[in-house]
Amino acid sequence: MAHATFTAEGQNMESFRLLSGHKIPAVGLGTWRSGSQATHAVVTALVEGGYRHIDTAWEYGDQKEVGQGIKRAMHAGLERRDLFVTSKLWCTELSPERVRPALQNTLKELQLEYLDLYLIHWPFRLREGASRPPKAGDVLDFDMEGVWREMEKLAKDNLVRNIGVCNFTVTKLNKLLGFAELIPSVCQSVILGTQMEMHPGWRNDTMLELCKKNHIHVTAYSPLGSQEGGRDLIHDQTVDRIAKKLNKTPGQVLVKWGIQRGTSVIPKSLNPDRIKENIKVFDWVIPEQDFQALNSIPDQKRVLDGEDLFVNKTEGPYRTVADLWDHED
Ligand code: NDP
Ligand code: 1BO
């Protein structure tokens, strides 16, 4: 359930409570492929748009720019404790001894003392310098338990407030739940957050239900259908019809749909007007009938299937996209 927690630009802003007790703001700014423009986008989001949640990753190559944006926003009066910053551990760092140095590098790039959420970016380990698509030997064995123990240590040392994963399947999440430590006070696993692709073109209901059952908060990535090569949900007939009916934009309807499903949502934009538009999703709801229409959009399909990154059709552990997703889709 979303809670109204603070206001900015005169609107109530909602957040979700993680099992740790920390709150994650319902809308965050995505920064994948934001490059050198990330600083401006982050400043616009935090200072003008009222965002308090920023998503980045080492792989995006923009952590320094994101950090500069956060710093400027703090000079403008924002407090670190009011921000929720997420970053991710890249696939080349998925061995126990590389976890802490990778996080330390991320903190340095972001100029931060701690992260609010640190996620395993993908559950596949890559050799440093791996090609896209991978050559033979580029995809290595992944010691999930060893890496997770190091993630838990980062949380215990207060370098990260919450830890989690992205792009997991039911099979992989159940494996992780089998050895993840419990939070004694609530007897629940210490996996506190996860990011998965979710939008009306790829609802991924099964993973959402599994996470809810295990009190793991889900952040929906690519909520608008992603970027070039993605799915154009902005011009989807159903989305457009509902947007016109509610006097909202398609982007706002897509963001709101994610929040009404109980997920936080991280739309990416470099355009100041769209950054501000995408967070104006509070103080109104998508009526049930329209919500169900969005839940019925056909041709359910992932945009980010990982093929380029991890599939080698002739050699290595993953020969098909279905292999990556444990044949669950
Ligand atoms: P989104 O679904 O957020 O879509 C972004 C695209 O939509 C951009 O082309 C943007 O263009 C455009 N756009 C933004 N707002 C609007 C609007 N209101 N109307 C019309 N077009 C709009 O794509 P992403 O794939 O980037 O996903 C969002 C974020 O999720 C990422 O940036 C990243 O932070 C995270 N992510 C995490 C992953 C993971 O593995 N954990 C994987 C993928 C994404 P413009 O900039 O010109 O506005
Ligand atoms: C390759 C990174 C996908 C976006 O998180």
mmCIF file of C-alpha atoms and ligand atoms in Angstrom:
data_model
loop_
_atom_site.group_PDB
_atom_site.id
_atom_site.type_symbol
_atom_site.label_atom_id
_atom_site.label_comp_id
_atom_site.label_asym_id
_atom_site.label_seq_id
_atom_site.Cartn_x
_atom_site.Cartn_y
_atom_site.Cartn_z
ATOM 1 C CA MET A 1 0.000 0.000 0.000
ATOM 2 C CA ALA A 2 1.273 3.487 -0.823
ATOM 3 C CA HIS A 3 1.481 6.103 1.935
ATOM 4 C CA ALA A 4 1.336 9.858 1.416
ATOM 5 C CA THR A 5 4.520 11.044 3.071
ATOM 6 C CA PHE A 6 5.578 14.507 2.022
ATOM 7 C CA THR A 7 4.619 17.258 -0.334
ATOM 8 C CA ALA A 8 6.412 19.039 -3.123
ATOM 9 C CA GLU A 9 5.027 21.475 -5.662
ATOM 10 C CA GLY A 10 1.768 21.385 -3.763
ATOM 11 C CA GLN A 11 0.994 17.718 -4.400
ATOM 12 C CA ASN A 12 0.966 14.770 -2.056
ATOM 13 C CA MET A 13 3.846 12.433 -2.810
ATOM 14 C CA GLU A 14 3.465 8.787 -2.070
ATOM 15 C CA SER A 15 5.969 6.219 -0.932
ATOM 16 C CA PHE A 16 6.052 2.520 -0.095
ATOM 17 C CA ARG A 17 7.424 1.157 3.131
ATOM 18 C CA LEU A 18 10.132 -1.482 2.857
ATOM 19 C CA LEU A 19 10.364 -4.262 5.414
ATOM 20 C CA SER A 20 13.416 -2.484 6.845
ATOM 21 C CA GLY A 21 11.150 0.429 7.768
ATOM 22 C CA HIS A 22 12.686 2.752 5.178
ATOM 23 C CA LYS A 23 10.369 4.448 2.705
ATOM 24 C CA ILE A 24 10.908 4.326 -1.050
ATOM 25 C CA PRO A 25 9.255 7.188 -2.953
ATOM 26 C CA ALA A 26 6.690 5.870 -5.435
ATOM 27 C CA VAL A 27 8.229 7.697 -8.409
ATOM 28 C CA GLY A 28 11.942 7.928 -9.124
ATOM 29 C CA LEU A 29 13.983 9.235 -12.039
ATOM 30 C CA GLY A 30 15.567 6.570 -14.259
ATOM 31 C CA THR A 31 18.959 7.501 -15.709
ATOM 32 C CA TRP A 32 19.923 4.716 -18.143
ATOM 33 C CA ARG A 33 21.412 6.210 -21.333
ATOM 34 C CA SER A 34 21.285 9.692 -19.803
ATOM 35 C CA GLY A 35 25.037 10.225 -20.255
ATOM 36 C CA SER A 36 26.369 13.717 -19.706
ATOM 37 C CA GLN A 37 22.808 15.056 -19.472
ATOM 38 C CA ALA A 38 22.167 13.106 -16.273
ATOM 39 C CA THR A 39 23.286 16.018 -14.055
ATOM 40 C CA HIS A 40 20.739 18.387 -15.527
ATOM 41 C CA ALA A 41 17.985 15.755 -15.426
ATOM 42 C CA VAL A 42 18.690 14.966 -11.763
ATOM 43 C CA VAL A 43 18.725 18.663 -10.778
ATOM 44 C CA THR A 44 15.474 19.258 -12.668
ATOM 45 C CA ALA A 45 13.872 16.233 -11.052
ATOM 46 C CA LEU A 46 14.983 16.980 -7.498
ATOM 47 C CA VAL A 47 14.776 20.752 -7.411
ATOM 48 C CA GLU A 48 11.900 21.511 -9.790
ATOM 49 C CA GLY A 49 9.974 18.262 -10.085
ATOM 50 C CA GLY A 50 9.844 17.280 -6.428
ATOM 51 C CA TYR A 51 11.432 13.859 -7.002
ATOM 52 C CA ARG A 52 13.220 12.296 -4.050
ATOM 53 C CA HIS A 53 14.216 8.997 -5.668
ATOM 54 C CA ILE A 54 16.982 8.523 -8.249
ATOM 55 C CA ASP A 55 17.933 5.269 -9.985
ATOM 56 C CA THR A 56 21.372 4.685 -11.450
ATOM 57 C CA ALA A 57 23.905 1.881 -11.975
ATOM 58 C CA TRP A 58 27.637 1.518 -12.524
ATOM 59 C CA GLU A 59 26.836 0.097 -15.966
ATOM 60 C CA TYR A 60 25.072 3.313 -17.022
ATOM 61 C CA GLY A 61 28.402 5.148 -16.918
ATOM 62 C CA ASP A 62 26.654 8.198 -15.472
ATOM 63 C CA GLN A 63 27.169 7.842 -11.722
ATOM 64 C CA LYS A 64 29.544 10.839 -11.598
ATOM 65 C CA GLU A 65 26.989 13.003 -13.419
ATOM 66 C CA VAL A 66 24.169 11.732 -11.206
ATOM 67 C CA GLY A 67 26.316 12.471 -8.136
ATOM 68 C CA GLN A 68 26.949 16.014 -9.353
ATOM 69 C CA GLY A 69 23.211 16.501 -9.800
ATOM 70 C CA ILE A 70 22.514 15.248 -6.278
ATOM 71 C CA LYS A 71 25.230 17.524 -4.913
ATOM 72 C CA ARG A 72 23.743 20.562 -6.659
ATOM 73 C CA ALA A 73 20.298 19.701 -5.316
ATOM 74 C CA MET A 74 21.756 19.458 -1.814
ATOM 75 C CA HIS A 75 23.373 22.872 -2.258
ATOM 76 C CA ALA A 76 19.890 24.086 -3.158
ATOM 77 C CA GLY A 77 18.675 22.876 0.248
ATOM 78 C CA LEU A 78 17.755 19.196 -0.041
ATOM 79 C CA GLU A 79 18.925 16.943 2.773
ATOM 80 C CA ARG A 80 20.578 13.591 2.065
ATOM 81 C CA ARG A 81 18.192 11.877 4.479
ATOM 82 C CA ASP A 82 15.234 12.945 2.316
ATOM 83 C CA LEU A 83 16.653 11.273 -0.804
ATOM 84 C CA PHE A 84 16.442 7.650 -1.904
ATOM 85 C CA VAL A 85 19.335 6.673 -4.165
ATOM 86 C CA THR A 86 19.563 3.257 -5.840
ATOM 87 C CA SER A 87 22.538 1.794 -7.688
ATOM 88 C CA LYS A 88 23.473 -1.647 -8.948
ATOM 89 C CA LEU A 89 26.310 -4.142 -8.896
ATOM 90 C CA TRP A 90 27.373 -4.965 -12.449
ATOM 91 C CA CYS A 91 27.811 -8.494 -13.812
ATOM 92 C CA THR A 92 31.633 -8.308 -13.954
ATOM 93 C CA GLU A 93 31.655 -7.781 -10.166
ATOM 94 C CA LEU A 94 29.605 -10.866 -9.294
ATOM 95 C CA SER A 95 32.238 -12.638 -7.238
ATOM 96 C CA PRO A 96 32.400 -12.238 -3.457
ATOM 97 C CA GLU A 97 35.738 -10.406 -3.289
ATOM 98 C CA ARG A 98 34.647 -7.809 -5.864
ATOM 99 C CA VAL A 99 31.377 -6.756 -4.206
ATOM 100 C CA ARG A 100 32.715 -4.316 -1.606
ATOM 101 C CA PRO A 101 35.259 -2.589 -3.889
ATOM 102 C CA ALA A 102 32.515 -2.164 -6.510
ATOM 103 C CA LEU A 103 30.213 -0.530 -3.980
ATOM 104 C CA GLN A 104 33.039 1.697 -2.724
ATOM 105 C CA ASN A 105 33.702 2.832 -6.287
ATOM 106 C CA THR A 106 29.997 3.555 -6.780
ATOM 107 C CA LEU A 107 29.847 5.611 -3.581
ATOM 108 C CA LYS A 108 32.934 7.538 -4.688
ATOM 109 C CA GLU A 109 31.469 8.269 -8.116
ATOM 110 C CA LEU A 110 28.193 9.388 -6.583
ATOM 111 C CA GLN A 111 29.991 11.356 -3.806
ATOM 112 C CA LEU A 112 27.756 9.672 -1.243
ATOM 113 C CA GLU A 113 28.404 8.014 2.117
ATOM 114 C CA TYR A 114 25.732 5.361 1.655
ATOM 115 C CA LEU A 115 23.121 4.074 -0.795
ATOM 116 C CA ASP A 116 19.481 3.561 0.038
ATOM 117 C CA LEU A 117 19.252 0.463 -2.148
ATOM 118 C CA TYR A 118 21.951 -1.656 -3.788
ATOM 119 C CA LEU A 119 20.834 -4.281 -6.294
ATOM 120 C CA ILE A 120 22.455 -7.161 -8.142
ATOM 121 C CA HIS A 121 21.876 -5.853 -11.680
ATOM 122 C CA TRP A 122 21.499 -9.216 -13.471
ATOM 123 C CA PRO A 123 21.939 -12.764 -12.136
ATOM 124 C CA PHE A 124 24.699 -13.601 -14.638
ATOM 125 C CA ARG A 125 28.445 -13.151 -14.152
ATOM 126 C CA LEU A 126 30.465 -11.752 -17.050
ATOM 127 C CA ARG A 127 34.189 -11.789 -17.663
ATOM 128 C CA GLU A 128 35.699 -8.310 -17.630
ATOM 129 C CA GLY A 129 35.776 -7.093 -21.239
ATOM 130 C CA ALA A 130 33.010 -9.501 -22.308
ATOM 131 C CA SER A 131 31.663 -8.923 -25.815
ATOM 132 C CA ARG A 132 28.054 -8.233 -26.715
ATOM 133 C CA PRO A 133 26.817 -10.811 -27.590
ATOM 134 C CA PRO A 134 29.177 -12.834 -25.400
ATOM 135 C CA LYS A 135 31.939 -14.970 -26.847
ATOM 136 C CA ALA A 136 32.710 -18.445 -25.513
ATOM 137 C CA GLY A 137 33.997 -18.076 -21.935
ATOM 138 C CA ASP A 138 32.490 -14.611 -21.393
ATOM 139 C CA VAL A 139 29.660 -15.873 -19.167
ATOM 140 C CA LEU A 140 31.103 -17.348 -15.955
ATOM 141 C CA ASP A 141 29.742 -19.310 -13.010
ATOM 142 C CA PHE A 142 27.945 -17.125 -10.473
ATOM 143 C CA ASP A 143 28.347 -17.881 -6.751
ATOM 144 C CA MET A 144 24.985 -16.428 -5.761
ATOM 145 C CA GLU A 145 25.276 -17.282 -2.075
ATOM 146 C CA GLY A 146 28.810 -15.909 -1.745
ATOM 147 C CA VAL A 147 27.885 -12.651 -3.467
ATOM 148 C CA TRP A 148 24.713 -12.298 -1.434
ATOM 149 C CA ARG A 149 26.608 -12.750 1.850
ATOM 150 C CA GLU A 150 28.838 -9.825 0.830
ATOM 151 C CA MET A 151 25.739 -7.744 0.002
ATOM 152 C CA GLU A 152 24.395 -8.554 3.492
ATOM 153 C CA LYS A 153 27.692 -7.388 5.014
ATOM 154 C CA LEU A 154 27.391 -4.060 3.187
ATOM 155 C CA ALA A 155 23.959 -3.610 4.769
ATOM 156 C CA LYS A 156 25.283 -4.571 8.231
ATOM 157 C CA ASP A 157 28.085 -2.018 7.836
ATOM 158 C CA ASN A 158 25.495 0.680 6.947
ATOM 159 C CA LEU A 159 27.094 1.325 3.568
ATOM 160 C CA VAL A 160 23.764 0.448 1.996
ATOM 161 C CA ARG A 161 20.400 0.652 3.737
ATOM 162 C CA ASN A 162 18.663 -2.014 1.689
ATOM 163 C CA ILE A 163 19.762 -4.751 -0.683
ATOM 164 C CA GLY A 164 18.038 -6.605 -3.470
ATOM 165 C CA VAL A 165 18.144 -8.005 -6.962
ATOM 166 C CA CYS A 166 16.967 -7.281 -10.511
ATOM 167 C CA ASN A 167 15.909 -9.505 -13.366
ATOM 168 C CA PHE A 168 15.386 -12.619 -11.253
ATOM 169 C CA THR A 169 12.991 -15.446 -12.080
ATOM 170 C CA VAL A 170 10.813 -17.423 -9.665
ATOM 171 C CA THR A 171 13.471 -20.158 -9.707
ATOM 172 C CA LYS A 172 16.321 -17.784 -8.872
ATOM 173 C CA LEU A 173 14.376 -15.825 -6.265
ATOM 174 C CA ASN A 174 13.358 -19.020 -4.473
ATOM 175 C CA LYS A 175 17.005 -20.124 -4.497
ATOM 176 C CA LEU A 176 18.053 -16.801 -2.956
ATOM 177 C CA LEU A 177 15.252 -16.935 -0.387
ATOM 178 C CA GLY A 178 16.641 -20.309 0.650
ATOM 179 C CA PHE A 179 19.839 -18.800 2.041
ATOM 180 C CA ALA A 180 19.131 -15.080 2.526
ATOM 181 C CA GLU A 181 19.332 -14.117 6.197
ATOM 182 C CA LEU A 182 16.178 -13.252 8.088
ATOM 183 C CA ILE A 183 15.410 -9.980 9.825
ATOM 184 C CA PRO A 184 14.889 -11.308 13.379
ATOM 185 C CA SER A 185 12.156 -8.863 14.421
ATOM 186 C CA VAL A 186 9.889 -9.829 11.539
ATOM 187 C CA CYS A 187 11.300 -13.248 10.580
ATOM 188 C CA GLN A 188 11.395 -12.179 6.951
ATOM 189 C CA SER A 189 14.156 -12.419 4.415
ATOM 190 C CA VAL A 190 16.534 -9.503 4.172
ATOM 191 C CA ILE A 191 15.822 -9.154 0.421
ATOM 192 C CA LEU A 192 14.138 -5.795 0.585
ATOM 193 C CA GLY A 193 13.740 -4.605 -2.944
ATOM 194 C CA THR A 194 13.818 -5.857 -6.493
ATOM 195 C CA GLN A 195 13.661 -4.256 -9.926
ATOM 196 C CA MET A 196 11.899 -5.897 -12.822
ATOM 197 C CA GLU A 197 10.639 -4.818 -16.188
ATOM 198 C CA MET A 198 6.937 -4.074 -15.728
ATOM 199 C CA HIS A 199 4.481 -2.096 -17.850
ATOM 200 C CA PRO A 200 1.102 -2.934 -19.379
ATOM 201 C CA GLY A 201 2.928 -4.694 -22.249
ATOM 202 C CA TRP A 202 4.794 -6.968 -19.788
ATOM 203 C CA ARG A 203 2.904 -7.244 -16.512
ATOM 204 C CA ASN A 204 4.940 -10.125 -15.127
ATOM 205 C CA ASP A 205 2.155 -10.921 -12.645
ATOM 206 C CA THR A 206 3.849 -14.092 -11.407
ATOM 207 C CA MET A 207 6.949 -12.300 -10.121
ATOM 208 C CA LEU A 208 4.879 -9.479 -8.656
ATOM 209 C CA GLU A 209 2.778 -11.954 -6.675
ATOM 210 C CA LEU A 210 5.834 -13.895 -5.474
ATOM 211 C CA CYS A 211 7.477 -10.686 -4.271
ATOM 212 C CA LYS A 212 4.312 -9.495 -2.528
ATOM 213 C CA LYS A 213 3.981 -12.852 -0.783
ATOM 214 C CA ASN A 214 7.545 -12.485 0.487
ATOM 215 C CA HIS A 215 7.186 -8.788 1.414
ATOM 216 C CA ILE A 216 9.773 -7.811 -1.196
ATOM 217 C CA HIS A 217 9.081 -4.394 -2.680
ATOM 218 C CA VAL A 218 9.110 -4.225 -6.488
ATOM 219 C CA THR A 219 10.301 -1.259 -8.514
ATOM 220 C CA ALA A 220 8.969 -1.369 -12.087
ATOM 221 C CA TYR A 221 11.641 -0.487 -14.620
ATOM 222 C CA SER A 222 11.014 0.615 -18.225
ATOM 223 C CA PRO A 223 7.511 1.693 -17.124
ATOM 224 C CA LEU A 224 6.894 3.519 -20.415
ATOM 225 C CA GLY A 225 8.048 0.588 -22.550
ATOM 226 C CA SER A 226 11.726 1.631 -22.533
ATOM 227 C CA GLN A 227 13.769 3.602 -25.038
ATOM 228 C CA GLU A 228 14.804 3.068 -28.682
ATOM 229 C CA GLY A 229 13.963 -0.455 -29.737
ATOM 230 C CA GLY A 230 11.407 -0.671 -26.936
ATOM 231 C CA ARG A 231 7.635 -0.979 -27.004
ATOM 232 C CA ASP A 232 5.792 2.209 -27.854
ATOM 233 C CA LEU A 233 3.168 2.210 -25.110
ATOM 234 C CA ILE A 234 2.886 5.987 -25.246
ATOM 235 C CA HIS A 235 0.955 5.551 -28.511
ATOM 236 C CA ASP A 236 -0.909 2.398 -27.497
ATOM 237 C CA GLN A 237 -4.649 2.781 -28.266
ATOM 238 C CA THR A 238 -5.841 1.701 -24.812
ATOM 239 C CA VAL A 239 -3.331 3.905 -22.988
ATOM 240 C CA ASP A 240 -4.188 6.850 -25.218
ATOM 241 C CA ARG A 241 -7.946 6.392 -24.781
ATOM 242 C CA ILE A 242 -7.657 6.266 -20.984
ATOM 243 C CA ALA A 243 -5.289 9.246 -20.905
ATOM 244 C CA LYS A 244 -7.753 11.355 -22.919
ATOM 245 C CA LYS A 245 -10.657 10.250 -20.730
ATOM 246 C CA LEU A 246 -8.812 11.153 -17.512
ATOM 247 C CA ASN A 247 -7.323 14.326 -18.959
ATOM 248 C CA LYS A 248 -3.809 13.004 -18.275
ATOM 249 C CA THR A 249 -0.905 12.200 -20.570
ATOM 250 C CA PRO A 250 -0.109 8.616 -21.653
ATOM 251 C CA GLY A 251 3.122 8.840 -19.626
ATOM 252 C CA GLN A 252 1.186 9.724 -16.476
ATOM 253 C CA VAL A 253 -1.288 6.873 -17.024
ATOM 254 C CA LEU A 254 1.584 4.377 -17.403
ATOM 255 C CA VAL A 255 3.330 5.617 -14.257
ATOM 256 C CA LYS A 256 0.084 5.614 -12.279
ATOM 257 C CA TRP A 257 -0.747 2.076 -13.437
ATOM 258 C CA GLY A 258 2.499 0.863 -11.871
ATOM 259 C CA ILE A 259 1.829 2.653 -8.596
ATOM 260 C CA GLN A 260 -1.719 1.284 -8.416
ATOM 261 C CA ARG A 261 -0.256 -2.222 -8.728
ATOM 262 C CA GLY A 262 1.849 -1.529 -5.640
ATOM 263 C CA THR A 263 5.182 -0.954 -7.361
ATOM 264 C CA SER A 264 7.405 2.094 -7.318
ATOM 265 C CA VAL A 265 8.148 3.330 -10.830
ATOM 266 C CA ILE A 266 11.277 4.904 -12.357
ATOM 267 C CA PRO A 267 10.541 6.617 -15.691
ATOM 268 C CA LYS A 268 13.588 8.019 -17.466
ATOM 269 C CA SER A 269 13.471 11.354 -19.230
ATOM 270 C CA LEU A 270 15.963 14.031 -20.208
ATOM 271 C CA ASN A 271 13.228 16.456 -21.139
ATOM 272 C CA PRO A 272 12.441 18.908 -18.294
ATOM 273 C CA ASP A 273 8.724 19.085 -19.123
ATOM 274 C CA ARG A 274 8.383 15.306 -19.282
ATOM 275 C CA ILE A 275 10.400 14.862 -16.075
ATOM 276 C CA LYS A 276 7.933 17.127 -14.289
ATOM 277 C CA GLU A 277 4.909 15.591 -16.030
ATOM 278 C CA ASN A 278 5.816 12.021 -15.068
ATOM 279 C CA ILE A 279 5.585 12.678 -11.330
ATOM 280 C CA LYS A 280 2.232 14.442 -11.378
ATOM 281 C CA VAL A 281 0.454 11.206 -10.634
ATOM 282 C CA PHE A 282 -0.869 11.745 -7.141
ATOM 283 C CA ASP A 283 -4.288 12.960 -5.964
ATOM 284 C CA TRP A 284 -6.064 11.028 -8.741
ATOM 285 C CA VAL A 285 -6.636 7.377 -9.587
ATOM 286 C CA ILE A 286 -7.201 5.223 -12.642
ATOM 287 C CA PRO A 287 -10.787 3.946 -12.239
ATOM 288 C CA GLU A 288 -11.112 0.161 -11.837
ATOM 289 C CA GLN A 289 -12.581 -0.421 -15.297
ATOM 290 C CA ASP A 290 -9.716 1.452 -16.980
ATOM 291 C CA PHE A 291 -7.166 -0.220 -14.724
ATOM 292 C CA GLN A 292 -8.514 -3.595 -15.846
ATOM 293 C CA ALA A 293 -8.375 -2.499 -19.500
ATOM 294 C CA LEU A 294 -4.655 -1.713 -19.012
ATOM 295 C CA ASN A 295 -4.267 -5.125 -17.370
ATOM 296 C CA SER A 296 -5.679 -6.730 -20.507
ATOM 297 C CA ILE A 297 -3.341 -5.304 -23.154
ATOM 298 C CA PRO A 298 -2.415 -8.260 -25.381
ATOM 299 C CA ASP A 299 0.956 -9.432 -26.744
ATOM 300 C CA GLN A 300 2.710 -9.644 -23.371
ATOM 301 C CA LYS A 301 6.440 -9.569 -24.084
ATOM 302 C CA ARG A 302 9.656 -8.434 -22.428
ATOM 303 C CA VAL A 303 11.575 -5.574 -24.019
ATOM 304 C CA LEU A 304 14.807 -6.249 -22.118
ATOM 305 C CA ASP A 305 15.272 -9.967 -22.591
ATOM 306 C CA GLY A 306 19.057 -9.964 -21.997
ATOM 307 C CA GLU A 307 19.863 -11.692 -25.294
ATOM 308 C CA ASP A 308 22.591 -9.266 -26.352
ATOM 309 C CA LEU A 309 24.287 -9.443 -23.006
ATOM 310 C CA PHE A 310 24.194 -13.104 -22.091
ATOM 311 C CA VAL A 311 23.132 -15.417 -24.934
ATOM 312 C CA ASN A 312 25.695 -17.270 -27.066
ATOM 313 C CA LYS A 313 23.744 -19.520 -29.407
ATOM 314 C CA THR A 314 26.488 -22.080 -29.812
ATOM 315 C CA GLU A 315 28.636 -22.002 -26.658
ATOM 316 C CA GLY A 316 28.274 -21.259 -22.996
ATOM 317 C CA PRO A 317 25.565 -21.760 -20.420
ATOM 318 C CA TYR A 318 22.774 -19.728 -22.089
ATOM 319 C CA ARG A 319 21.920 -20.688 -25.690
ATOM 320 C CA THR A 320 18.483 -19.020 -25.810
ATOM 321 C CA VAL A 321 16.563 -16.210 -24.159
ATOM 322 C CA ALA A 322 14.307 -18.856 -22.589
ATOM 323 C CA ASP A 323 17.402 -20.286 -20.843
ATOM 324 C CA LEU A 324 18.046 -16.889 -19.217
ATOM 325 C CA TRP A 325 14.532 -16.758 -17.820
ATOM 326 C CA ASP A 326 14.500 -20.395 -16.668
ATOM 327 C CA HIS A 327 11.821 -21.232 -19.274
ATOM 328 C CA GLU A 328 9.217 -19.470 -17.114
ATOM 329 C CA ASP A 329 7.818 -16.885 -19.579
HETATM 330 P P1 NDP B 1 11.286 4.214 -19.814
HETATM 331 O O1 NDP B 1 10.229 3.182 -19.898
HETATM 332 O O2 NDP B 1 11.395 5.026 -18.598
HETATM 333 O O3 NDP B 1 11.118 5.144 -21.086
HETATM 334 C C1 NDP B 1 12.022 6.169 -21.367
HETATM 335 C C2 NDP B 1 11.707 6.729 -22.739
HETATM 336 O O4 NDP B 1 10.431 7.384 -22.725
HETATM 337 C C3 NDP B 1 12.711 7.747 -23.195
HETATM 338 O O5 NDP B 1 12.894 7.598 -24.571
HETATM 339 C C4 NDP B 1 12.032 9.082 -22.872
HETATM 340 O O6 NDP B 1 12.474 10.073 -23.773
HETATM 341 C C5 NDP B 1 10.592 8.754 -23.087
HETATM 342 N N1 NDP B 1 9.666 9.498 -22.208
HETATM 343 C C6 NDP B 1 9.838 9.803 -20.910
HETATM 344 N N2 NDP B 1 8.746 10.410 -20.408
HETATM 345 C C7 NDP B 1 7.863 10.499 -21.416
HETATM 346 C C8 NDP B 1 6.560 11.031 -21.522
HETATM 347 N N3 NDP B 1 5.934 11.579 -20.474
HETATM 348 N N4 NDP B 1 5.940 10.991 -22.739
HETATM 349 C C9 NDP B 1 6.568 10.431 -23.803
HETATM 350 N N5 NDP B 1 7.794 9.894 -23.772
HETATM 351 C C10 NDP B 1 8.441 9.926 -22.574
HETATM 352 O O7 NDP B 1 12.677 3.508 -20.160
HETATM 353 P P2 NDP B 1 13.942 2.924 -19.434
HETATM 354 O O8 NDP B 1 14.208 1.617 -20.091
HETATM 355 O O9 NDP B 1 15.005 3.933 -19.394
HETATM 356 O O10 NDP B 1 13.487 2.583 -17.950
HETATM 357 C C11 NDP B 1 13.489 3.524 -16.907
HETATM 358 C C12 NDP B 1 14.640 3.315 -15.939
HETATM 359 O O11 NDP B 1 14.577 2.040 -15.326
HETATM 360 C C13 NDP B 1 16.017 3.323 -16.574
HETATM 361 O O12 NDP B 1 16.409 4.609 -17.007
HETATM 362 C C14 NDP B 1 16.847 2.713 -15.476
HETATM 363 O O13 NDP B 1 17.106 3.685 -14.480
HETATM 364 C C15 NDP B 1 15.911 1.636 -14.972
HETATM 365 N N6 NDP B 1 16.171 0.321 -15.596
HETATM 366 C C16 NDP B 1 16.642 -0.709 -14.811
HETATM 367 C C17 NDP B 1 16.936 -1.923 -15.361
HETATM 368 C C18 NDP B 1 17.467 -3.032 -14.528
HETATM 369 O O14 NDP B 1 17.962 -4.032 -15.096
HETATM 370 N N7 NDP B 1 17.382 -2.941 -13.230
HETATM 371 C C19 NDP B 1 16.748 -2.197 -16.790
HETATM 372 C C20 NDP B 1 16.196 -1.067 -17.518
HETATM 373 C C21 NDP B 1 15.906 0.118 -16.921
HETATM 374 P P3 NDP B 1 13.001 11.514 -23.249
HETATM 375 O O15 NDP B 1 14.225 11.270 -22.434
HETATM 376 O O16 NDP B 1 13.275 12.228 -24.524
HETATM 377 O O17 NDP B 1 11.869 12.117 -22.471
HETATM 378 C C1 1BO B 2 22.381 -3.195 -19.595
HETATM 379 C C2 1BO B 2 21.685 -2.447 -18.539
HETATM 380 C C3 1BO B 2 20.200 -2.471 -18.704
HETATM 381 C C4 1BO B 2 19.548 -1.337 -18.004
HETATM 382 O O1 1BO B 2 19.560 -1.473 -16.610
#
